[in-house]
XYZ file of C-alpha atoms in Angstrom:
631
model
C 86.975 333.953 84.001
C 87.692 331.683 80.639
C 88.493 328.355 81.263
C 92.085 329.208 79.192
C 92.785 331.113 82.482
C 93.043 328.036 83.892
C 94.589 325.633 81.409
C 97.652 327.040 79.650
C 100.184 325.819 77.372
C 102.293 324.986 80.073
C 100.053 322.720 81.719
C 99.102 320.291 79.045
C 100.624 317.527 77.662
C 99.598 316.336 74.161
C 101.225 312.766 74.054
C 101.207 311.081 77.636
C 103.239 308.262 78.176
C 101.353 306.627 80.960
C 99.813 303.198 79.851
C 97.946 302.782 83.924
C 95.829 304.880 85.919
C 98.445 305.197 88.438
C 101.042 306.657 86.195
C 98.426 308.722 84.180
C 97.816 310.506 87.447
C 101.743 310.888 88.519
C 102.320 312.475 84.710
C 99.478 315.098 85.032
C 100.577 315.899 88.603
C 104.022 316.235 87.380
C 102.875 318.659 84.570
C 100.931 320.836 87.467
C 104.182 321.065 90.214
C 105.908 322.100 87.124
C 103.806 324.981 85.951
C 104.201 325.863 89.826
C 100.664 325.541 90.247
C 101.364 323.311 93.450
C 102.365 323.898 97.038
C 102.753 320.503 97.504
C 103.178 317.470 94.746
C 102.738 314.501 97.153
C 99.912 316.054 99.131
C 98.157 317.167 96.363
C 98.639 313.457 94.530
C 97.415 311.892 97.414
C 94.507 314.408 97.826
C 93.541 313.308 93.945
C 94.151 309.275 94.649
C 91.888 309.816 98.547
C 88.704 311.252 95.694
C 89.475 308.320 93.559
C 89.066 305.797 95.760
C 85.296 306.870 96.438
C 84.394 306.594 93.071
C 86.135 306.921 89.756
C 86.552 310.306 87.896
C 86.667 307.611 84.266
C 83.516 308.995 83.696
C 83.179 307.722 80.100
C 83.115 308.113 76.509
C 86.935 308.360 76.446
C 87.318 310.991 79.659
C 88.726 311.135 83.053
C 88.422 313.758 84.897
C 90.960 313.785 87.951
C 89.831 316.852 90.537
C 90.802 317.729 94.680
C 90.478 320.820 96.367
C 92.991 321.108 98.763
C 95.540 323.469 100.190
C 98.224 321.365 98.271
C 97.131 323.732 94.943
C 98.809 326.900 95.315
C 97.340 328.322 92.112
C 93.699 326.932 90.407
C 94.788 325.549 87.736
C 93.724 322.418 84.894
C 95.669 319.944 83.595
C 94.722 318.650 79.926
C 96.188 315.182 78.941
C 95.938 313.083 75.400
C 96.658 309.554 75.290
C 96.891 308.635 71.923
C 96.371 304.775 72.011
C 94.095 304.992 75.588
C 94.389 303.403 78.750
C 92.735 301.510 81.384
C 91.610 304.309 83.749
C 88.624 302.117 85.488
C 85.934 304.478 83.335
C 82.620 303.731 84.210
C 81.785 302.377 80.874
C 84.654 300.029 80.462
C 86.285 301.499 78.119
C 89.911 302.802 77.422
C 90.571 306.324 78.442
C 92.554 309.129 76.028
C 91.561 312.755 77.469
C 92.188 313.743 80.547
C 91.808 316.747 82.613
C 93.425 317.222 85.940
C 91.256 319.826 87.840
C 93.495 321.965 91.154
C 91.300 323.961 92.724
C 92.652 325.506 95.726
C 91.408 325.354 99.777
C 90.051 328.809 98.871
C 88.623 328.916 95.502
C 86.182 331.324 94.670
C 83.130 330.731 93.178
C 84.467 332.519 89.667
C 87.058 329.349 89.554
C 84.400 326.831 90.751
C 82.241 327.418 87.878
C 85.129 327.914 85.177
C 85.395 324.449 85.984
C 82.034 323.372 85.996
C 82.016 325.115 82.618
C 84.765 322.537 81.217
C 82.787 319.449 82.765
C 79.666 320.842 80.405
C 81.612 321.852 77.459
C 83.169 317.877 77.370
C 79.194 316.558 76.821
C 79.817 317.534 73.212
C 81.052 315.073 71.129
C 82.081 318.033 68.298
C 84.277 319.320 70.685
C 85.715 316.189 72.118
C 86.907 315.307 68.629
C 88.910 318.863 68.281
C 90.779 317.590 71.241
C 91.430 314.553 69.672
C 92.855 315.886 66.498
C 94.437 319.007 68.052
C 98.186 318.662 66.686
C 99.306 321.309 69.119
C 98.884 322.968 72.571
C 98.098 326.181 70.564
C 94.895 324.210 68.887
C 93.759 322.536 72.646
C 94.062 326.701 73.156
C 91.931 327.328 70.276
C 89.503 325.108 70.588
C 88.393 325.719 73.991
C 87.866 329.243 73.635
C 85.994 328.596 70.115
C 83.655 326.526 72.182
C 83.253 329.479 74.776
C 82.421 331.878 72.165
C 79.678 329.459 71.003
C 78.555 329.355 74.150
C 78.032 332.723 74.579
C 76.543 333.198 71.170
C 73.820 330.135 71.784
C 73.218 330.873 75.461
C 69.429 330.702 75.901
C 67.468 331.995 79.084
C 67.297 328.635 81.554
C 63.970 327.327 82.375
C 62.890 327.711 85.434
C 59.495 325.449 85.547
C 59.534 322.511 84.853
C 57.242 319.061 84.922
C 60.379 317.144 85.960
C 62.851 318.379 88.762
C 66.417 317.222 89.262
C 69.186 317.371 91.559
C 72.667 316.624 91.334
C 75.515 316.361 93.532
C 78.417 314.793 93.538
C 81.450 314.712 96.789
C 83.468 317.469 95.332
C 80.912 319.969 93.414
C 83.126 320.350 90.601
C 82.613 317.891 87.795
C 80.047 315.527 87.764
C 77.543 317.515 89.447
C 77.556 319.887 85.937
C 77.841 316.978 83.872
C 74.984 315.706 85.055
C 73.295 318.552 85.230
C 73.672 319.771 81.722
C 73.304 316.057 80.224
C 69.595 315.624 81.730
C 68.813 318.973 80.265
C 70.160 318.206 76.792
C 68.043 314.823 76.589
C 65.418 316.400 78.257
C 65.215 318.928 75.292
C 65.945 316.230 72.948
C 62.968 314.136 74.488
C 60.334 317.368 74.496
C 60.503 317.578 78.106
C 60.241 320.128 80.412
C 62.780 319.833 83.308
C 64.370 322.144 85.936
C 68.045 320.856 87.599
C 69.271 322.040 90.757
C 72.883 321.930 91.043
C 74.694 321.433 94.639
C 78.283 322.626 93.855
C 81.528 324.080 95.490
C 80.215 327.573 94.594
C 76.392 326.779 96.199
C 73.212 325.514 95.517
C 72.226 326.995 91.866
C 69.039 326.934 90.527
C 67.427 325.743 93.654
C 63.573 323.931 93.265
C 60.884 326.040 94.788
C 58.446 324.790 96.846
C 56.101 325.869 93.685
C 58.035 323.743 91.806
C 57.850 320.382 93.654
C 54.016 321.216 94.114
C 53.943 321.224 90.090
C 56.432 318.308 89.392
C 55.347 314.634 88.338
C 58.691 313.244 89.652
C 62.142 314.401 91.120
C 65.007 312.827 90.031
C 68.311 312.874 92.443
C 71.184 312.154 91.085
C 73.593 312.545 93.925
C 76.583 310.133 95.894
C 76.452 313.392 99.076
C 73.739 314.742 100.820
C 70.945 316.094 99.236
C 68.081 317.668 101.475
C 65.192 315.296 100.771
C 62.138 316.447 103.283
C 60.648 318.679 100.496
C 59.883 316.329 98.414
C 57.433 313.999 100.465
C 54.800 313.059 98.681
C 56.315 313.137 95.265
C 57.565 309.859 93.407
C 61.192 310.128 93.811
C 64.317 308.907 91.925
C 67.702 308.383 93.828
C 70.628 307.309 91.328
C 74.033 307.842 91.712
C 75.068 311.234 90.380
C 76.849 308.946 86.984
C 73.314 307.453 86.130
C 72.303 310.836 85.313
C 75.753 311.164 83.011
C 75.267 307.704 81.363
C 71.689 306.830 81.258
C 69.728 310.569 81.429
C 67.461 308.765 78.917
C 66.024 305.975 81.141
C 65.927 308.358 84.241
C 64.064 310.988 82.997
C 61.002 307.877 80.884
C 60.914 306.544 84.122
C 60.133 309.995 85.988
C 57.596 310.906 83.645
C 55.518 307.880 83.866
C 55.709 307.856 87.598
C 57.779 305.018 87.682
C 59.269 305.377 90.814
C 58.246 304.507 95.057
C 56.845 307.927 96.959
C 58.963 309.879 99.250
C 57.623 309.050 102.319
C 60.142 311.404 104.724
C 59.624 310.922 108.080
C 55.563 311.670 108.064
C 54.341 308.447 106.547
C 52.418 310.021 104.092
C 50.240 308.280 101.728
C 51.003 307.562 98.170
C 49.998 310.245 95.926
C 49.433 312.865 98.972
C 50.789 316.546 99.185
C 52.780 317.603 102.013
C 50.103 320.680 102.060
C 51.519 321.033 105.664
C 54.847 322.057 104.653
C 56.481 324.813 107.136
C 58.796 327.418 106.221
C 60.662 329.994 107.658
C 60.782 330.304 111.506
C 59.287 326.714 111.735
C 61.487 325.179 109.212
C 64.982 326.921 111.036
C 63.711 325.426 114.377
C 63.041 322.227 113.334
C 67.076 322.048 112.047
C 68.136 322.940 115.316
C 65.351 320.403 117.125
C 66.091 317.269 114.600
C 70.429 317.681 115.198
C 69.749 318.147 119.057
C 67.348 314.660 119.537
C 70.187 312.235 119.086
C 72.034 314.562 122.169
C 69.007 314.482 124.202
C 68.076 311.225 123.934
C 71.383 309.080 124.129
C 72.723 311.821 126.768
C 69.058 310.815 128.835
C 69.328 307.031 128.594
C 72.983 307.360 129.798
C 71.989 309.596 133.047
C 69.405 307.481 134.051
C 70.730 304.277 133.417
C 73.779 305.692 135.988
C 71.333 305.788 138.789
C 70.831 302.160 138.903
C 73.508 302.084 141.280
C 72.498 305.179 143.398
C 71.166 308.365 143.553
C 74.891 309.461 144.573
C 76.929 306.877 142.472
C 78.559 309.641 140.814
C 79.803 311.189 143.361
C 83.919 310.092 144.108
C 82.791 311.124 147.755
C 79.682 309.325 148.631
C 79.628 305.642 149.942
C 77.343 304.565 146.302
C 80.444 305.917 144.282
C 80.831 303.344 141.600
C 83.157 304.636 138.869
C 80.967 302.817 135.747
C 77.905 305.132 137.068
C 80.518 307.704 136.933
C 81.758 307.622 133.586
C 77.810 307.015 132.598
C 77.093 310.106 133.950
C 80.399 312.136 132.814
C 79.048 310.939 129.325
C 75.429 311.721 129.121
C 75.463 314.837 131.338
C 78.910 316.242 131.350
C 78.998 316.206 127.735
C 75.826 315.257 125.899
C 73.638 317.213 127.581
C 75.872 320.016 127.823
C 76.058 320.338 123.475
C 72.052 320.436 123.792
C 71.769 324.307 123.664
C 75.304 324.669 121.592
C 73.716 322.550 118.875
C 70.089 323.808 118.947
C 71.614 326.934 118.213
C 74.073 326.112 115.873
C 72.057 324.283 113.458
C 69.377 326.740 113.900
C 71.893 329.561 112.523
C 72.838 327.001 109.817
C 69.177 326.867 108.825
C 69.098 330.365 108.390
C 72.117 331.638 106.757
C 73.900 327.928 105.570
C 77.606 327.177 106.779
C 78.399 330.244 107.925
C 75.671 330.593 110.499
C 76.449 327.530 112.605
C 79.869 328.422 114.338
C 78.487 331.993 115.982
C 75.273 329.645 116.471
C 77.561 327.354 118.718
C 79.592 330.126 119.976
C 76.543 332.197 121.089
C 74.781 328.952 122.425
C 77.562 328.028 124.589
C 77.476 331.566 126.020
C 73.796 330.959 127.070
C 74.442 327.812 128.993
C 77.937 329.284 130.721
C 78.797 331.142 133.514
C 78.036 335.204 133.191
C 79.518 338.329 135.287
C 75.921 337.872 137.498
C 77.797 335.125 140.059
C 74.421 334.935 141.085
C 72.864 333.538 137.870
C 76.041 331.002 136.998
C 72.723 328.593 135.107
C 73.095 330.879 132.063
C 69.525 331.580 130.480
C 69.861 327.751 128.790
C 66.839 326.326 126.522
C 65.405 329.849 125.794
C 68.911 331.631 125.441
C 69.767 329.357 122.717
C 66.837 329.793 121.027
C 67.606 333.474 120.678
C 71.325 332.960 120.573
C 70.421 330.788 117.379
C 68.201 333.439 115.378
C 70.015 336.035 116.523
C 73.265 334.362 114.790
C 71.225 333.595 111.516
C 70.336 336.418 110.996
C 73.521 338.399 111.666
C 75.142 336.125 109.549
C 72.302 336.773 106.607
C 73.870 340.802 107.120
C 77.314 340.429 107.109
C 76.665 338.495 104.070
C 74.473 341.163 102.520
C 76.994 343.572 103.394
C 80.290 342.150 102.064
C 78.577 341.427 98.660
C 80.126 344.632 97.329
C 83.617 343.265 97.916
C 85.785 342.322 94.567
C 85.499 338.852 93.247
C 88.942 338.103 94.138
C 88.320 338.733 97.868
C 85.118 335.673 97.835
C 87.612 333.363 98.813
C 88.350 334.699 101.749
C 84.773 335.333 102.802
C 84.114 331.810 103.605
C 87.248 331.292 105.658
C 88.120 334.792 107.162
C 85.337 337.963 106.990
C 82.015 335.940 108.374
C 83.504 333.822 111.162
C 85.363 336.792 112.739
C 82.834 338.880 112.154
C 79.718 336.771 112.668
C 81.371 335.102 116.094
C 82.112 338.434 117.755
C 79.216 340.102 116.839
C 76.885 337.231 118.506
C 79.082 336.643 121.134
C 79.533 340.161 122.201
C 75.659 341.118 121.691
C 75.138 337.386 123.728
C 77.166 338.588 126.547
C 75.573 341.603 126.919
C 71.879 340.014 127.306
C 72.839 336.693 129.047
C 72.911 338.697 132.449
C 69.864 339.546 132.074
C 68.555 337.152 130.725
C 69.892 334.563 133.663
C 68.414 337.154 135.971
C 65.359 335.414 135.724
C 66.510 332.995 137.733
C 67.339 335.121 141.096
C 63.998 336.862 140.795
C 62.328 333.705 140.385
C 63.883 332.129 143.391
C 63.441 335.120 145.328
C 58.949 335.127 144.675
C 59.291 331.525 145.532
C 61.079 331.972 148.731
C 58.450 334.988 149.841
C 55.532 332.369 149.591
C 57.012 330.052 151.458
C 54.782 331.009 154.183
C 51.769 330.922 152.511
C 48.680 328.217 150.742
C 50.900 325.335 150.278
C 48.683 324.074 147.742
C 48.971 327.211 145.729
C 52.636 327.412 146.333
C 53.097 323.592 145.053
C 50.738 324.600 141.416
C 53.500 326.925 141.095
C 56.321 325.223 141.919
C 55.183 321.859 139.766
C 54.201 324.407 136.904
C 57.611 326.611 137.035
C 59.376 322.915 136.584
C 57.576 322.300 132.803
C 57.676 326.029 131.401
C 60.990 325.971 129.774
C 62.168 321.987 131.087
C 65.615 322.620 131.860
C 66.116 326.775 131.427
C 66.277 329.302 133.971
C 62.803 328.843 135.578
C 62.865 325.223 136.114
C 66.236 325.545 137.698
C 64.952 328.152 139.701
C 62.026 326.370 141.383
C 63.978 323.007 141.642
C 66.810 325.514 143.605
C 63.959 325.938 145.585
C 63.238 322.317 146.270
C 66.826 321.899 146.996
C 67.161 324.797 149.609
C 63.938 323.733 151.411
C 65.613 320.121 151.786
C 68.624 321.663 153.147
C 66.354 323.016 155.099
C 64.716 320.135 155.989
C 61.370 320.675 154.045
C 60.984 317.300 152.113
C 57.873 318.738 150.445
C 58.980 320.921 147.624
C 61.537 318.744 145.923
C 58.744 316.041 145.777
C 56.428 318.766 144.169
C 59.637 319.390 141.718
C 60.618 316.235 141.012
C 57.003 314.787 140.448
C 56.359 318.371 138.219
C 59.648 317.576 135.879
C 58.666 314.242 135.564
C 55.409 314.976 134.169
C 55.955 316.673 130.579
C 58.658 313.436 128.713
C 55.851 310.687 130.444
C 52.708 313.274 129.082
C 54.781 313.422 125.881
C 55.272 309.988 125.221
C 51.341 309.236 126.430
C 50.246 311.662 123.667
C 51.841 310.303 121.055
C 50.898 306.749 122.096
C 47.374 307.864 122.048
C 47.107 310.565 119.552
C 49.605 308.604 116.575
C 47.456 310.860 113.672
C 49.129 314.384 115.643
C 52.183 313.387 115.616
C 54.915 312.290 112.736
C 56.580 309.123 112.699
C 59.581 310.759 114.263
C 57.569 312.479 116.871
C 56.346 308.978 117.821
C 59.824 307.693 118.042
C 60.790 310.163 120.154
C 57.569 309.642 122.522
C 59.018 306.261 123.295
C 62.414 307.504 124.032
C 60.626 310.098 126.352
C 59.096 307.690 128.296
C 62.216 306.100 130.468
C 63.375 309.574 130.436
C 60.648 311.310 132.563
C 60.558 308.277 134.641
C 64.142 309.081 135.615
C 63.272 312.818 136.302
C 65.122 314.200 132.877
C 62.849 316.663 131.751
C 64.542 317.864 128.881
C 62.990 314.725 127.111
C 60.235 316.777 126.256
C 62.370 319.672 124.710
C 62.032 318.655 121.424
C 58.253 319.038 121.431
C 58.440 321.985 122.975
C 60.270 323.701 120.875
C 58.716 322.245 117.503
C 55.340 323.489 118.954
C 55.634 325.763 121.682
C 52.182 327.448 121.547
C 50.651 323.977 121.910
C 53.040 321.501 124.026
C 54.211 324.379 126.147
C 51.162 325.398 128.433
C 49.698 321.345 128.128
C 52.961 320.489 130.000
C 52.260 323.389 132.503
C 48.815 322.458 133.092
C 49.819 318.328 133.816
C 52.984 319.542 135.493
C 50.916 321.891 138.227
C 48.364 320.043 139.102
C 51.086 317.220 140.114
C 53.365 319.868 141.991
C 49.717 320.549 143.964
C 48.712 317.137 144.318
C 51.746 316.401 146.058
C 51.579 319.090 148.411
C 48.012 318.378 149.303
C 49.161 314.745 150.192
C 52.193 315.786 151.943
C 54.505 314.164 150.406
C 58.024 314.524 151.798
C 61.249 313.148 149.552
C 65.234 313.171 150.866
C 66.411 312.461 147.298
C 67.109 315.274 145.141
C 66.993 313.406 141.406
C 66.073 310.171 140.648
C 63.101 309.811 139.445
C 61.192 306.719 140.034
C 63.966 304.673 141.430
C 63.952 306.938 144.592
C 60.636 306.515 145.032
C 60.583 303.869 147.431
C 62.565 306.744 149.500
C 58.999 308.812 150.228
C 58.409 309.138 153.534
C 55.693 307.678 155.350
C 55.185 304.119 153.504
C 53.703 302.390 151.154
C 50.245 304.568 150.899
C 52.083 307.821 150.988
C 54.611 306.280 147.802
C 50.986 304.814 145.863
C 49.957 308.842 146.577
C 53.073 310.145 144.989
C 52.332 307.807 141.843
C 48.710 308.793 142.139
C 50.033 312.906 141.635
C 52.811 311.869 138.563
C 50.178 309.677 136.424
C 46.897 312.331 137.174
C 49.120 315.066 135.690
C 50.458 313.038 133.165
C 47.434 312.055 132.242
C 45.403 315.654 132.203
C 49.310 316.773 130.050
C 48.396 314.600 127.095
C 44.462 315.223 127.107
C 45.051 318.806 126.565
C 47.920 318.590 124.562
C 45.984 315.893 122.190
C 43.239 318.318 122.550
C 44.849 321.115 121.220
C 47.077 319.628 118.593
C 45.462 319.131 115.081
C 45.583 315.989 112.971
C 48.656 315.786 110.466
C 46.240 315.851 107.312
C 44.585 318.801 108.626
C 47.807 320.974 109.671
């Protein structure tokens, strides 16, 4: 698509007669409703005032460049202004303002229109063709000079490079304008200077030219030039510029000396690496999708955690409307951090996990096909869901469907992309994972029944054995379908009146967020300084019987974490059985510990169980983990 697609006679005026930012803007949008390129001409003027107030599209050198995306714009469309004498447009560089151009894209612009207009925000680095604009005498020359440049373009068009000793990003809120801009002006000083750079550019239409992991190994520094989001874990190790994206437009001189003399502090991310050092460690692939889904889910677990235990200072049963302890602050605490945050844990694992995989489009069948795995199925019997492990799968399997459909609707016509984004995947994607979740959940949560059921059988027999198992069961998946089936157990034996087994699975939970937060006390070169963060977070947690504090490690390092936490958690469930130790509380942690029957030697005992598996938990799992430098 040429950028005279966009911009026609009809939408440019040649001799504004604004003399203020405020009225420049009215007199473009005016220009736009009247081409009827609008839906709306108030929604779409406030949707262009709303992106300057974050920062100001005066980007310099005698240009503005006015831009929203919004539903307002019923066509894409540009608006090209002259002011003959200037204005005061609050440019960047202070300086009066005489060409302007008024960018519409619509809610549902494709990625042909996106980069039309990052085509413009290029084409306006050159001062040749800035000064055609300036002398055009009428629309028919603006016409004519724009496609002239476009030719030129075409004619001069090398092949990119793609290595380069200096790396870039840029990004700016929109993805329309000054993320090009920059782009193209580090390049064109960087080829001035003799340097080789490479820019990666985090638009509207996607990431383009994205940095390998080859070429951050090779790079001497990154410059990010960004006022969004930029993904900045890759780059540990490496010195690191981070400018606003309209340093890189104004001063790509002085960024780009300073990155090749090193002149800038080492991205330290969240491993406290050394100056200078590699990240030689870096995962990929599975590891790098899981770790998405882990890192959104903490702030869920751990806030949610706090807020659960912290409700059980006034009672095991203070959440309960019906029970004498009701207090309605313990309530709410607990309506909060279990009603709600811990019921997103498996919805969000999975959602960002499917995000990792296949971008945007991945994370609402990741929700959707989470929130199937923690809900209730057609097995009345198994009304857990399959939890921790069904959003795991629920979350690759919606990456990955998404990464088809994708694949598959490539073949559709340009003028259809649009509605990819908006329409085609999330129908598609959300059905597909929800029907193929609902179709495995049943059996997946079947798990749970036959679980129940073996425990149940051995009732009868070596209650030492039977308390290994039960204390094990409680730290294989911390909050899925097998530790709710052997702490069902605990909780039918006490209806029973057995006060044995929930003691084995309360002590058993407890053990893997206390081993957890041990390890990384002990062992701080295994672990990251997030890991270590979360190890102190995990401590109050397992003392309050919330074993999902542990999930976290789990599922970053399954192979490891998983059968350490076993081992600990078992040989508590089997200490307590051996002591006999009876409990009439069914959660609590800790605080119900006083509640062990027999006194104060039989409650020492029950301590005596928690801290030896806690202990024998982080041993192993110190054991088996490898040092950060070595990974």
């Amino acid at each position: 698509m040429k950028i005279t697609d966009l911009l026609t006679k009809e939408t440019i005026v040649l001799n504004m007669s604004a003399s203020s930012k405020p009225e420049a803007i009215d007199e473009l949008v005016g220009q736009l409703d009247r081409a009827g390129k609008l839906n709306d001409r108030d929604d779409f003027k406030q949707a262009i005032e709303a992106r300057e107030q974050q920062s100001t599209t005066g980007i310099g050198e005698g240009i503005a460049i006015p831009h929203a995306k919004t539903s307002a714009v019923k066509d894409p469309a540009i608006a090209f202004g002259r002011s003959q004498d200037g204005l005061d447009y609050e440019s960047l560089d202070g300086q009066p303002t005489n060409l302007f151009f008024m960018i519409a894209a619509s809610e549902g612009a494709n990625n042909t229109h996106l980069e039309t207009l990052s085509r413009l925000s290029s084409f306006l680095m050159d001062n040749k063709f800035r000064q055609q604009l300036e002398e055009a005498k009428t629309e028919a020359d603006v016409i004519e000079a724009i496609n002239a440049k476009e030719a030129e373009e075409d004619e001069e068009e090398t092949e990119e490079q793609n290595t380069g000793k200096i790396l870039a990003v840029t990004a700016c809120p929109t993805g329309i304008a000054h993320t090009y801009m920059a782009a193209d002006k580090l390049k064109a000083t960087a080829k001035e200077m003799g340097v080789n750079i490479k820019v990666q550019t985090n638009g509207s239409s996607g990431v383009k030219n994205r940095l390998t992991s080859e070429d951050i190994a090779e790079a001497d520094a990154i410059i990010v030039a960004a006022d969004t989001k930029v993904e900045m874990e890759p780059f540990q190790g490496k010195p690191v510029i981070e400018v606003p994206v309209a340093k890189a437009i104004h001063e790509p001189k002085e960024l780009i000396e300073k990155a090749t003399k090193k002149d800038a502090p080492v991205y330290q991310g969240t491993g406290e690496k050394k100056e200078g050092s590699q990240d030689k460690g870096q995962r990929t692939g599975f590891y790098k999708h899981l770790m998405n889904g882990v890192s959104n889910m903490l702030p869920f677990v751990v806030g949610g955690g706090i807020l659960i235990a912290i409700s059980f200072f006034w009672g095991i049963n203070s959440a309960d409307p019906t029970h004498e302890e009701y207090n309605r602050f313990a309530e709410m605490l607990n309506i909060i951090g279990g009603g709600n945050a811990f019921y997103l844990l498996v919805p969000v694992l999975a959602g960002f996990i499917a995000s990792s995989i296949a971008d945007r489009p991945g994370f609402a069948p990741g929700m959707v096909g989470g929130l199937i795995a923690i809900t209730q199925t057609a097995n009345e019997n198994a009304s857990n869901g399959s939890g921790f492990l069904g959003g795991l799968i629920a979350g690759f399997l919606a990456g990955y469907l998404t990464l088809l459909v994708k694949k598959w609707l490539e073949g559709l016509p340009a003028i259809l992309d649009g509605m990819k984004t908006v329409l085609f995947y999330p129908v598609i994607t959300i059905f597909a994972t929800g029907m193929i979740m609902l179709l495995i959940n049943p059996a997946l949560t079947s798990v749970y029944t036959a679980l129940f059921g073996f425990l149940e059988n051995m009732s009868g027999s070596n209650l030492a054995l039977l308390g290994l198992i039960v204390g094990g069961m409680m730290a294989v998946d911390m909050g899925g379908p097998i530790n709710k089936a052997a702490y069902t157990f605990g909780i039918a034996a006490l209806d029973a009146g057995n006060y044995t087994f929930i003691a084995a699975a309360m002590a058993g939970g407890m053990v893997p967020p206390l081993a957890m937060g041990l390890a990384t006390t002990i062992f701080k070169n295994k672990f990251t300084k997030q890991e270590r963060e979360t190890g102190k977070a995990a401590y109050p947690l397992g003392a309050f019987f919330i074993t999902e504090g542990a999930i976290p490690f789990a599922a970053a390092d399954p192979a490891r974490v998983i059968p350490s936490m076993v081992a600990g958690s078992a040989l508590t469930g089997m200490l307590t059985m051996l002591f006999g130790i009876g409990l009439r509380a069914p959660h609590g942690g800790i605080i119900v510990a006083p509640l062990v029957e027999g006194g104060f030697m039989q409650i020492l005992l029950y301590l005596v169980a928690i801290i030896a598996g806690t202990i024998l938990a982080a041993i192993v799992v110190g054991f088996l983990k490898k040092d950060l430098q070595k990974a």
